[in-house]
Coordinates of N, CA and C and ligand atoms in Angstrom, one line a residue:
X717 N 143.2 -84.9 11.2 CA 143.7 -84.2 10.0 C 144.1 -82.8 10.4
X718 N 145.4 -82.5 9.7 CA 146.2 -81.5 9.6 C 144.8 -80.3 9.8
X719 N 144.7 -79.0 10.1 CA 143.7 -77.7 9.5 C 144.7 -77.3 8.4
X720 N 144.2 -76.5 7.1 CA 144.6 -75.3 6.4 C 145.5 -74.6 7.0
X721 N 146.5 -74.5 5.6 CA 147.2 -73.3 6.0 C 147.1 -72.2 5.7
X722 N 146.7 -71.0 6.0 CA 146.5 -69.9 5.5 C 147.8 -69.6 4.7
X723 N 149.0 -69.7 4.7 CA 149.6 -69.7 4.2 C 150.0 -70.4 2.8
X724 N 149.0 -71.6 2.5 CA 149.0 -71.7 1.7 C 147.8 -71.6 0.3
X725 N 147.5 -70.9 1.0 CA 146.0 -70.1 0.3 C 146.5 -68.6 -1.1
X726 N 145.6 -69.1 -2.2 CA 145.7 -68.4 -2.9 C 144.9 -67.8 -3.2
X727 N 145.2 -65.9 -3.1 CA 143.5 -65.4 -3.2 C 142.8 -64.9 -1.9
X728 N 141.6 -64.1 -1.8 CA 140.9 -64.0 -0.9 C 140.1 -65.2 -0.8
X729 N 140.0 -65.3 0.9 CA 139.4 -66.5 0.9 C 138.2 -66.4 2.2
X730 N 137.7 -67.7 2.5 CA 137.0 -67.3 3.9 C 137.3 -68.8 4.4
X731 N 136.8 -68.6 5.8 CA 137.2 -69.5 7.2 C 136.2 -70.3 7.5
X732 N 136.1 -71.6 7.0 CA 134.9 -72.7 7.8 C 135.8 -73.6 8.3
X733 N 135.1 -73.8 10.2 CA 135.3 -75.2 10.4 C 134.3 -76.8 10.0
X734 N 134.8 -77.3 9.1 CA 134.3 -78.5 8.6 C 134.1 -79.6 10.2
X735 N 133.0 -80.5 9.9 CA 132.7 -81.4 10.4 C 132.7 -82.3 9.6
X736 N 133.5 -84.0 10.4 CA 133.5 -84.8 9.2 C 132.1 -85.5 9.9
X737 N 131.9 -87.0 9.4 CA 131.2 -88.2 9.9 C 132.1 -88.9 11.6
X738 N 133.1 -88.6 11.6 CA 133.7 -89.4 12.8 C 133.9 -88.6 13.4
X739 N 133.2 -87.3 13.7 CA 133.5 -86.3 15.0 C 134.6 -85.7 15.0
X740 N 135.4 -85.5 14.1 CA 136.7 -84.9 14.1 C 136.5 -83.7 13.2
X741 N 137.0 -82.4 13.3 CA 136.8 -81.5 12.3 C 138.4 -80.6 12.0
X742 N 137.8 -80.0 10.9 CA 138.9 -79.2 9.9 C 139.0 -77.9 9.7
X743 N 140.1 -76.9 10.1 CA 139.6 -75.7 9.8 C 140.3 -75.8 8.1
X744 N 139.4 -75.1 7.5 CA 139.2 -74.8 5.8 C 139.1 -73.4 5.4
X745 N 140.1 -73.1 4.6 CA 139.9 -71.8 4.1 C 139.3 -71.9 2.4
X746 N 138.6 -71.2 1.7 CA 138.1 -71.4 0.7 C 138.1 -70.4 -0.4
X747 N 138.2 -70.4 -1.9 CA 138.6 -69.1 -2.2 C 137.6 -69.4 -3.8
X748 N 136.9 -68.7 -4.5 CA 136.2 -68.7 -5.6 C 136.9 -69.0 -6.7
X749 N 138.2 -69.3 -6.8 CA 139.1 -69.6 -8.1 C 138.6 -71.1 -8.2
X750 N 138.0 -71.5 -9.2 CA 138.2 -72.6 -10.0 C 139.1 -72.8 -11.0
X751 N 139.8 -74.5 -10.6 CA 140.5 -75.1 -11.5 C 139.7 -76.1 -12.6
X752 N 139.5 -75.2 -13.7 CA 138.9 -76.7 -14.7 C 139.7 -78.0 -15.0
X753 N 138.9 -79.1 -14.6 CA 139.4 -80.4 -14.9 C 139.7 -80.3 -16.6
X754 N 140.5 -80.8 -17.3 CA 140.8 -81.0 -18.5 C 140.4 -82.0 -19.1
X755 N 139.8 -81.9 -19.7 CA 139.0 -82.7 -20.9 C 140.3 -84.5 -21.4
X756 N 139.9 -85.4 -21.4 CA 141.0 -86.5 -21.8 C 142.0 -86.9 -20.6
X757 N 141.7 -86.6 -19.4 CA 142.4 -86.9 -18.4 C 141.7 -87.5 -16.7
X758 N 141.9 -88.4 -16.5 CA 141.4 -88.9 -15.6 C 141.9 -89.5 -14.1
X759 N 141.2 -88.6 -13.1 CA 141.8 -88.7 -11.6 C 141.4 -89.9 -11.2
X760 N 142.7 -90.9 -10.4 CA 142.3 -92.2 -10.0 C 143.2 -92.0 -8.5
X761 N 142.1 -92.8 -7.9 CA 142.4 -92.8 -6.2 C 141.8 -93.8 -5.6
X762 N 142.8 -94.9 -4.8 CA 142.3 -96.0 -4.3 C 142.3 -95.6 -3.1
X763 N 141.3 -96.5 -2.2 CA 141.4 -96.0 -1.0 C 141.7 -97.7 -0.3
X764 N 141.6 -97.8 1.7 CA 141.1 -99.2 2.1 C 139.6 -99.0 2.5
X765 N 138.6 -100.1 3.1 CA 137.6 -99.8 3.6 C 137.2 -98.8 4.1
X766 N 138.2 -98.0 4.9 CA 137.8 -96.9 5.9 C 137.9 -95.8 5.0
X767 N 138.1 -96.0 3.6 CA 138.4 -94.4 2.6 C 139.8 -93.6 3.4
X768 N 141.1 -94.6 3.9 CA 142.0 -94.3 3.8 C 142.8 -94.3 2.4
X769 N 143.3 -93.1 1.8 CA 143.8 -93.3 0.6 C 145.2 -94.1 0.6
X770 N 144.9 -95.1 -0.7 CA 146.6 -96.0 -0.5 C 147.3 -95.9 -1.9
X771 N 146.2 -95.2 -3.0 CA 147.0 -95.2 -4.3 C 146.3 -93.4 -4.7
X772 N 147.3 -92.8 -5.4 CA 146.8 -91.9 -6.0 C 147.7 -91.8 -7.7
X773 N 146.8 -91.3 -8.6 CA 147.6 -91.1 -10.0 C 148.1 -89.9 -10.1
X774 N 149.4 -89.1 -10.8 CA 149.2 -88.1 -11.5 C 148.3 -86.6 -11.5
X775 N 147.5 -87.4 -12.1 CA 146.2 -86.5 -12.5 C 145.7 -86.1 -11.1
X776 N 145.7 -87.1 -10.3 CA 144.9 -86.9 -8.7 C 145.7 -85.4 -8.1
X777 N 147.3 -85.6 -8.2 CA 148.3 -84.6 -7.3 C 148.8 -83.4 -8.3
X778 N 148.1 -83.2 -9.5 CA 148.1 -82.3 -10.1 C 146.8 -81.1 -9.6
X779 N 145.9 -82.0 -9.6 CA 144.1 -81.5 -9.9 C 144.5 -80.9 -8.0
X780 N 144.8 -81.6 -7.3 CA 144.3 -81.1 -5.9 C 145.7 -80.2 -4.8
X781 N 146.7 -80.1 -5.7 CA 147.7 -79.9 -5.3 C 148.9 -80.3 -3.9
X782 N 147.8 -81.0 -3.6 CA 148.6 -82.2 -2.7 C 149.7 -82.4 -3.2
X783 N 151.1 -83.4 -2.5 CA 151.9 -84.1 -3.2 C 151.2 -85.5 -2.8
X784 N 152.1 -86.5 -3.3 CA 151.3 -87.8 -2.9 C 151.7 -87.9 -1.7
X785 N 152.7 -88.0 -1.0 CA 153.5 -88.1 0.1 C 152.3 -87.3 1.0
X786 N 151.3 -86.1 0.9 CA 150.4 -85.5 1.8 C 149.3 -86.3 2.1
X787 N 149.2 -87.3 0.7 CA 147.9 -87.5 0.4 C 147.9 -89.3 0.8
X788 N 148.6 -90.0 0.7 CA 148.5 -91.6 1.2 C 148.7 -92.0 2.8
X789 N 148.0 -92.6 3.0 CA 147.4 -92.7 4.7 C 146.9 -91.9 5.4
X790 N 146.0 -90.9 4.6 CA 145.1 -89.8 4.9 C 143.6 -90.0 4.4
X791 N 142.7 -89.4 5.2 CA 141.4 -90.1 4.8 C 141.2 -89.0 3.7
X792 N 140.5 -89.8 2.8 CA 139.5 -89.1 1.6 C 138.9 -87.6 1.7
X793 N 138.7 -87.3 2.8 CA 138.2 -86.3 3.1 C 139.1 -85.2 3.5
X794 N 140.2 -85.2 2.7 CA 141.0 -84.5 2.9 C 140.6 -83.1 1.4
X795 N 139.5 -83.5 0.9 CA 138.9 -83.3 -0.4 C 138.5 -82.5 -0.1
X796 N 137.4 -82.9 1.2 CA 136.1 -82.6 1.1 C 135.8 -80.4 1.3
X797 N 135.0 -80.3 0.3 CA 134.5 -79.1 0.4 C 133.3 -78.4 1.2
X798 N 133.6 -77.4 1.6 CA 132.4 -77.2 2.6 C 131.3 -77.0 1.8
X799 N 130.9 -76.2 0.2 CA 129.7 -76.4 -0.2 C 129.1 -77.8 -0.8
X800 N 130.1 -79.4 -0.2 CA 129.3 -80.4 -0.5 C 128.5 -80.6 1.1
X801 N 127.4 -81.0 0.1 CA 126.2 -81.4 1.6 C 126.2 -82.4 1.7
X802 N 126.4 -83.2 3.2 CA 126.9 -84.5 4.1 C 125.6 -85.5 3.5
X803 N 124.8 -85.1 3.1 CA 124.0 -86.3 2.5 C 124.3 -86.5 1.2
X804 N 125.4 -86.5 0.4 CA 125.5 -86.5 -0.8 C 127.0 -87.6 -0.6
X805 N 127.4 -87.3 0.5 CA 128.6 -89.1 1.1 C 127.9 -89.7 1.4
X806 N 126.6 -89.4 2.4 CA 126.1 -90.4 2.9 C 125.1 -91.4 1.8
X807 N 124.9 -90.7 0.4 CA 124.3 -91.6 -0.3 C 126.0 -92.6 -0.6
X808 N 127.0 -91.7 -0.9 CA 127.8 -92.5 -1.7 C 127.9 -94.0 -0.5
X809 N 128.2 -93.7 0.5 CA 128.8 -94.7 1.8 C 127.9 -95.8 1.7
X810 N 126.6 -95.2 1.6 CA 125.5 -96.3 1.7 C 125.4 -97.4 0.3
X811 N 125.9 -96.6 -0.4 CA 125.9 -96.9 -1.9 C 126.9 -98.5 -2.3
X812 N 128.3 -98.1 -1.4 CA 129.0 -99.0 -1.4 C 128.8 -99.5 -0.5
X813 N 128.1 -99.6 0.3 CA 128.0 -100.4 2.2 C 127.2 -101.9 1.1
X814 N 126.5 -101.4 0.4 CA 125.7 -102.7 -0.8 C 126.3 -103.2 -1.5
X815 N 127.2 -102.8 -1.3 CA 128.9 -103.8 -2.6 C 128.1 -103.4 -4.3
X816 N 127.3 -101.5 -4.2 CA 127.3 -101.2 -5.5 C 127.5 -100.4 -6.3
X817 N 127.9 -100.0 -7.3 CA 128.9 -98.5 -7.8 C 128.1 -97.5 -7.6
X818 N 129.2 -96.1 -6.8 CA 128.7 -95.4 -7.0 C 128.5 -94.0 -8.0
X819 N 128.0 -92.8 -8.5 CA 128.5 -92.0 -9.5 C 127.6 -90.6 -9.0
X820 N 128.5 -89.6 -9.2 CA 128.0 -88.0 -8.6 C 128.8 -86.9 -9.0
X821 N 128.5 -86.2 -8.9 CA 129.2 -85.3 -9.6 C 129.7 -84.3 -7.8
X822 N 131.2 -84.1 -8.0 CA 131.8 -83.8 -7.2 C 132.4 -82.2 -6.6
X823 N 132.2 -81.4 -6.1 CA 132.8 -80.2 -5.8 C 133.7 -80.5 -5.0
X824 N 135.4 -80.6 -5.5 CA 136.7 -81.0 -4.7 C 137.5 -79.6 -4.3
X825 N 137.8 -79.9 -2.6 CA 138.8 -78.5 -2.0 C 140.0 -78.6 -2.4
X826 N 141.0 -77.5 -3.0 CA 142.6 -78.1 -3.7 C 143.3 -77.5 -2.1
X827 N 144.6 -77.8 -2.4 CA 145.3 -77.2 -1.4 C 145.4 -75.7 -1.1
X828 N 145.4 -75.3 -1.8 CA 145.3 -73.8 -2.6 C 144.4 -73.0 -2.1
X829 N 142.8 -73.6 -1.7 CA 141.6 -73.1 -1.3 C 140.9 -73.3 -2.6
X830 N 141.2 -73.4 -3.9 CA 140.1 -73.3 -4.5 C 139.2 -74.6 -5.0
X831 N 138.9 -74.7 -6.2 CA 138.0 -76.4 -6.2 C 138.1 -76.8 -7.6
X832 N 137.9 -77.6 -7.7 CA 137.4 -78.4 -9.4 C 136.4 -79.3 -9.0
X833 N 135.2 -79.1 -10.0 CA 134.1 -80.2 -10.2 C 134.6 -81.3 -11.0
X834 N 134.2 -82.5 -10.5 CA 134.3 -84.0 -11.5 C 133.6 -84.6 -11.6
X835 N 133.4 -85.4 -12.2 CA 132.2 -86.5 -12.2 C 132.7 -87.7 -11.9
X836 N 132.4 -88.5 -10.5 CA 133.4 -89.7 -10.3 C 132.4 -90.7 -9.8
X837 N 132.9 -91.7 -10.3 CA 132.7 -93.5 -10.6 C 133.4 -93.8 -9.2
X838 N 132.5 -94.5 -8.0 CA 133.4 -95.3 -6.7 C 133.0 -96.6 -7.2
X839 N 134.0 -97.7 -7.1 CA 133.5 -98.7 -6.8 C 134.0 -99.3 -5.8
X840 N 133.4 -100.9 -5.6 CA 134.1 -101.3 -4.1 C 134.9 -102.2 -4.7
X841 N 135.9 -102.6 -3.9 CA 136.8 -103.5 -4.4 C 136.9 -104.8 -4.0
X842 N 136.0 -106.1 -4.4 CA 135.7 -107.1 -3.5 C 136.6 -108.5 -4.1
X843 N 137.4 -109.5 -3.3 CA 138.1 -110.3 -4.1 C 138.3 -111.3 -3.0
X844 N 137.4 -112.4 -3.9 CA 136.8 -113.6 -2.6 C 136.1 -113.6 -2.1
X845 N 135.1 -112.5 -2.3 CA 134.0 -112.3 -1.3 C 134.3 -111.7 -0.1
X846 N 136.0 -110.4 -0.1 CA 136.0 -109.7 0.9 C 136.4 -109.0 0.6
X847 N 135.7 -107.5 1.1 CA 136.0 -106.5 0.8 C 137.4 -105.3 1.0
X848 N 137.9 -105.3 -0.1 CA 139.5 -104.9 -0.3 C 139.3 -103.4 0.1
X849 N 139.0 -103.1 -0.4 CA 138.5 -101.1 -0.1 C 138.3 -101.0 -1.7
X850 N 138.3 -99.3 -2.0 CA 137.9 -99.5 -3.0 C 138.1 -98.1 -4.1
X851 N 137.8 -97.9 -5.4 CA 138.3 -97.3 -6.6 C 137.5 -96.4 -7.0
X852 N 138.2 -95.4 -6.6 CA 137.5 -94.1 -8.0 C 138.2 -93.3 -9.3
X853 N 137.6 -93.1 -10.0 CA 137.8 -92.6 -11.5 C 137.0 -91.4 -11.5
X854 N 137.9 -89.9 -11.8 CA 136.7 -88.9 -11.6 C 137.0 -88.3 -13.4
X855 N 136.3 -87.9 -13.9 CA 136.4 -87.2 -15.2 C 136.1 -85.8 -15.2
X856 N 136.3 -84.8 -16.3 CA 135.7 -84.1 -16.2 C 133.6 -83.8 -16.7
X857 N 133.4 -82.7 -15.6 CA 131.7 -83.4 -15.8 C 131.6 -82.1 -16.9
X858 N 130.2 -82.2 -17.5 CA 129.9 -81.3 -18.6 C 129.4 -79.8 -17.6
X859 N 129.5 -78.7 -18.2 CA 129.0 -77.4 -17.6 C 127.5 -77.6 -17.0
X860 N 126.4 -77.9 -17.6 CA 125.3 -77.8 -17.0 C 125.2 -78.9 -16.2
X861 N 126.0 -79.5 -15.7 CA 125.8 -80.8 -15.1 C 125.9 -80.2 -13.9
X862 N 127.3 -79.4 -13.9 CA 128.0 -79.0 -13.1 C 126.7 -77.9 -12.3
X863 N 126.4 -76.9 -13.2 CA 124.9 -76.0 -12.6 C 124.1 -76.8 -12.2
X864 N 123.9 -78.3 -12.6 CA 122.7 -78.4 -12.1 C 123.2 -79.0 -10.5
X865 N 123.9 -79.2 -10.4 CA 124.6 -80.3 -9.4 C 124.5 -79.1 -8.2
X866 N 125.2 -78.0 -8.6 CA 125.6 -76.7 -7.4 C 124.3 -76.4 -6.8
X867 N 123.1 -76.5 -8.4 CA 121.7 -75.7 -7.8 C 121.0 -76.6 -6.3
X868 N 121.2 -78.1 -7.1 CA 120.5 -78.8 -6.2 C 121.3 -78.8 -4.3
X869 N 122.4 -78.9 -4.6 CA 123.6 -78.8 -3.5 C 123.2 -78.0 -2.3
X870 N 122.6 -77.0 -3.1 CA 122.3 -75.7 -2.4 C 121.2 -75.8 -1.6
X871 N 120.2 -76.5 -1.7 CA 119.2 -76.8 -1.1 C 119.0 -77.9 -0.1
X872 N 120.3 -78.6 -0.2 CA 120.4 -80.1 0.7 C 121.2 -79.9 1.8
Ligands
FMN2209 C1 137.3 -94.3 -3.3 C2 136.7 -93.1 -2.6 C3 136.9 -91.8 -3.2 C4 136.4 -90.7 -2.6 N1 136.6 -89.4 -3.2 C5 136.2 -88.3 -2.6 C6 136.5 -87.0 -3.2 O1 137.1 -86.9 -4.2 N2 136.1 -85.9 -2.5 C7 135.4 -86.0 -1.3 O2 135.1 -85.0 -0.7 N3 135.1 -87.2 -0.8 C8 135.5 -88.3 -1.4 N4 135.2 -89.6 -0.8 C9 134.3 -89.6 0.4 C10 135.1 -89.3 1.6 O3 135.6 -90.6 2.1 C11 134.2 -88.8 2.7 O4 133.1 -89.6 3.0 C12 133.7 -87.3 2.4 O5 134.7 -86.5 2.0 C13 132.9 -86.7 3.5 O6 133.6 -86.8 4.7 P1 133.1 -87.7 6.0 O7 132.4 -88.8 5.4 O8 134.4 -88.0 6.7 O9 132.3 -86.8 6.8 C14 135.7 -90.7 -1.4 C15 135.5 -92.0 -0.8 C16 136.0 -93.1 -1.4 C17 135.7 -94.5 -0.8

């Protein structure tokens, strides 16, 4: 995966290299602007098995500033923010590895540098008893959910 462009960074920001799960890493720039998710509107993003993305809605290339064209045939973790902690995928991974839904409340990286929280629904996509890859729906999550979600974050 591509690194950040500082160039496309809005705002002061700061410099982490990300590590994914497959040994491959990202340099990330990150900036305190949050985008609030809007209330009545909902991010959908299919992925295959491997959480390569193969469908995005709308609402997905709005919220993250990606276009789609950045964002299909790229892995999911094209999201990922440095203050989520690696055990908070690895419940989700494990979650689906069971063929069973998963739900968390999400801190997402935009193109931009900055983030929006969601509350998103994974599920897997199974048909015939094999597994297609699979579907998320993220909403917007409520304020204290969101505090409570960052506090615990912080400690994991
Ligand atoms: C359908 C689906 C949706 C996902 N949505 C997100 C997301 O919005 N943000 C995110 O950081 N990771 C998301 N993930 C998890 C990523 O695939 C990945 O596990 C995570 O970003 C951590 O990176 P790593 O597992 O490559 O280390 C999603 C996975 C699936 C299967």
């Amino acid at each position: 995966m591509k690194d950040m462009s500082p160039d496309d960074i809005v705002g002061e920001h700061k410099k982490t290299v990300l590590k994914f799960t497959d040994g491959s890493e990202r340099v990330v720039y990150t900036t305190e602007i949050e985008t609030p998710m809007p209330s009545g509107r909902l991010i959908v993003s299919r992925t295959d098995a491997k959480g390569i993305i193969t469908h995005v809605n709308q609402s997905f290339v709005d919220m993250c500033g990606y276009t789609e064209a950045e964002l299909i045939n790229t892995p999911h973790h094209i999201l990922r923010h440095p203050d989520m902690p690696a055990v908070a995928f690895k419940g989700l991974w494990d979650t689906l590895s069971e063929g069973k839904k998963w739900h968390g409340y999400v801190k997402n990286l935009r193109k931009d540098g900055g983030f929006y929280w969601v509350f998103a629904t994974v599920i897997p996509n199974i048909r015939e008893g094999e597994l297609m890859g699979y579907s998320s729906v993220r909403r917007k999550p409520s304020r204290e959910k969101v505090e409570e979600a960052e506090a615990l974050y912080k400690t994991l």
